[in-house]
CSV table of C-alpha atoms in Angstrom, one decimal:
chain,number,residue,atom,x,y,z
A,1,MET,CA,4.3,11.5,39.7
A,2,THR,CA,1.8,8.8,39.7
A,3,GLU,CA,-1.7,9.0,38.1
A,4,PRO,CA,-4.3,10.1,40.5
A,5,MET,CA,-6.5,7.4,42.0
A,6,ILE,CA,-9.2,10.1,42.4
A,7,GLU,CA,-9.5,13.6,41.0
A,8,LEU,CA,-12.3,16.0,41.9
A,9,THR,CA,-12.8,19.6,40.8
A,10,ALA,CA,-15.2,22.3,41.9
A,11,THR,CA,-15.6,26.0,41.3
A,12,VAL,CA,-15.7,28.3,44.4
A,13,PRO,CA,-17.0,31.9,44.2
A,14,VAL,CA,-14.1,33.1,46.3
A,15,PRO,CA,-10.8,34.6,45.2
A,16,ALA,CA,-8.1,32.0,44.6
A,17,ASP,CA,-5.7,33.4,47.3
A,18,SER,CA,-8.4,33.1,49.9
A,19,VAL,CA,-9.2,29.5,48.9
A,20,LEU,CA,-5.5,28.6,49.0
A,21,ALA,CA,-5.2,30.1,52.6
A,22,SER,CA,-8.3,28.2,53.7
A,23,VAL,CA,-7.1,24.9,52.2
A,24,GLU,CA,-3.7,25.3,53.9
A,25,ALA,CA,-5.3,26.1,57.3
A,26,VAL,CA,-7.6,23.1,57.1
A,27,ILE,CA,-4.8,20.8,56.1
A,28,ARG,CA,-2.5,22.0,58.8
A,29,ASP,CA,-5.2,21.9,61.5
A,30,ALA,CA,-6.0,18.3,60.5
A,31,GLY,CA,-2.5,17.1,61.1
A,32,GLY,CA,-1.6,13.6,60.2
A,33,GLY,CA,1.1,14.1,57.6
A,34,ARG,CA,3.8,16.2,56.1
A,35,VAL,CA,2.4,19.4,54.5
A,36,GLU,CA,4.0,21.0,51.4
A,37,VAL,CA,2.8,24.5,50.3
A,38,ASP,CA,3.8,26.2,47.0
A,39,ARG,CA,2.1,29.6,47.0
A,40,ALA,CA,3.5,30.5,43.6
A,41,ARG,CA,1.8,27.5,42.1
A,42,ARG,CA,-1.2,27.7,44.5
A,43,THR,CA,-0.8,24.1,45.7
A,44,VAL,CA,-1.0,22.3,49.0
A,45,ALA,CA,-0.1,18.7,49.5
A,46,VAL,CA,-0.3,16.4,52.5
A,47,GLN,CA,1.5,13.1,52.6
A,48,GLY,CA,1.0,10.6,55.3
A,49,GLY,CA,1.1,6.9,56.0
A,50,TRP,CA,2.9,4.6,53.6
A,51,TRP,CA,0.9,5.3,50.5
A,52,TYR,CA,-1.3,8.5,50.7
A,53,ARG,CA,-0.7,11.8,49.1
A,54,GLY,CA,-3.5,14.4,48.8
A,55,GLU,CA,-2.9,17.3,46.6
A,56,TYR,CA,-5.0,20.5,46.3
A,57,GLN,CA,-4.5,22.9,43.4
A,58,VAL,CA,-6.2,26.3,43.2
A,59,GLU,CA,-6.6,28.2,39.9
A,60,ALA,CA,-8.0,31.7,39.5
A,61,THR,CA,-11.1,31.9,37.4
A,62,ALA,CA,-13.3,34.8,36.3
A,63,ASP,CA,-15.9,34.0,39.0
A,64,GLY,CA,-13.6,32.9,41.8
A,65,ALA,CA,-11.4,29.8,41.9
A,66,ARG,CA,-11.3,26.3,40.6
A,67,LEU,CA,-10.2,23.8,43.3
A,68,THR,CA,-8.9,20.4,42.3
A,69,HIS,CA,-8.2,17.6,44.7
A,70,ARG,CA,-6.1,14.6,43.7
A,71,VAL,CA,-5.4,11.4,45.8
A,72,ARG,CA,-2.3,9.5,44.7
A,73,ASN,CA,-0.9,6.2,45.7
A,74,VAL,CA,2.8,7.1,46.4
A,75,ALA,CA,3.9,3.8,48.0
A,76,ARG,CA,7.4,3.0,47.1
A,77,ARG,CA,7.1,-0.7,47.7
A,78,GLY,CA,4.0,-2.8,47.5
A,79,ARG,CA,1.9,-0.4,45.5
A,80,TRP,CA,-0.3,-3.3,44.5
A,81,ALA,CA,-1.1,-3.9,48.2
A,82,VAL,CA,-2.7,-0.5,48.8
A,83,PRO,CA,-6.2,-1.4,47.6
A,84,LEU,CA,-6.0,-4.7,49.5
A,85,ALA,CA,-4.8,-3.0,52.7
A,86,ASN,CA,-7.7,-0.6,52.4
A,87,ARG,CA,-10.3,-3.3,51.8
A,88,LEU,CA,-10.3,-2.7,48.0
A,89,PHE,CA,-11.4,0.9,48.8
A,90,ILE,CA,-15.1,0.0,49.0
A,91,GLY,CA,-16.8,3.3,49.6
A,92,TYR,CA,-13.6,5.3,49.5
A,93,ARG,CA,-14.4,7.3,46.3
A,94,ALA,CA,-17.9,8.1,47.6
A,95,ARG,CA,-16.6,9.1,51.0
A,96,THR,CA,-13.9,11.3,49.3
A,97,GLU,CA,-16.5,12.9,47.1
A,98,ARG,CA,-18.8,13.7,50.0
A,99,ASN,CA,-15.9,15.2,52.1
A,100,PHE,CA,-14.7,17.2,49.1
A,101,ALA,CA,-18.3,18.6,48.5
A,102,ALA,CA,-18.6,19.5,52.2
A,103,PHE,CA,-15.2,21.2,52.1
A,104,VAL,CA,-16.1,23.2,49.0
A,105,ALA,CA,-19.4,24.3,50.5
A,106,SER,CA,-17.6,25.5,53.6
A,107,LEU,CA,-15.3,27.7,51.4
A,108,ALA,CA,-18.2,29.4,49.7
């Protein structure tokens, strides 16, 4: 698997299985891609378009769960064109960070 373009992590004061169920529900409701769920590994992934793969991993912690979100460029051809096609991702990381923070806040 490719290195993540973006990786964000947060702790949520909610049991890991509840966080996983919430992540899956939100991803499925959003539509827009193929969803893969591995409950044993507590992962949810969505792949859409020609390059995007978003992965969520939930790990149990003593005070709830750790949620990690990774964005990967999975283009099979023209990987180099992904940043160009997305206007060099100007503001992409900041927007992803804001959306992730809002998502985490909604879980707590």
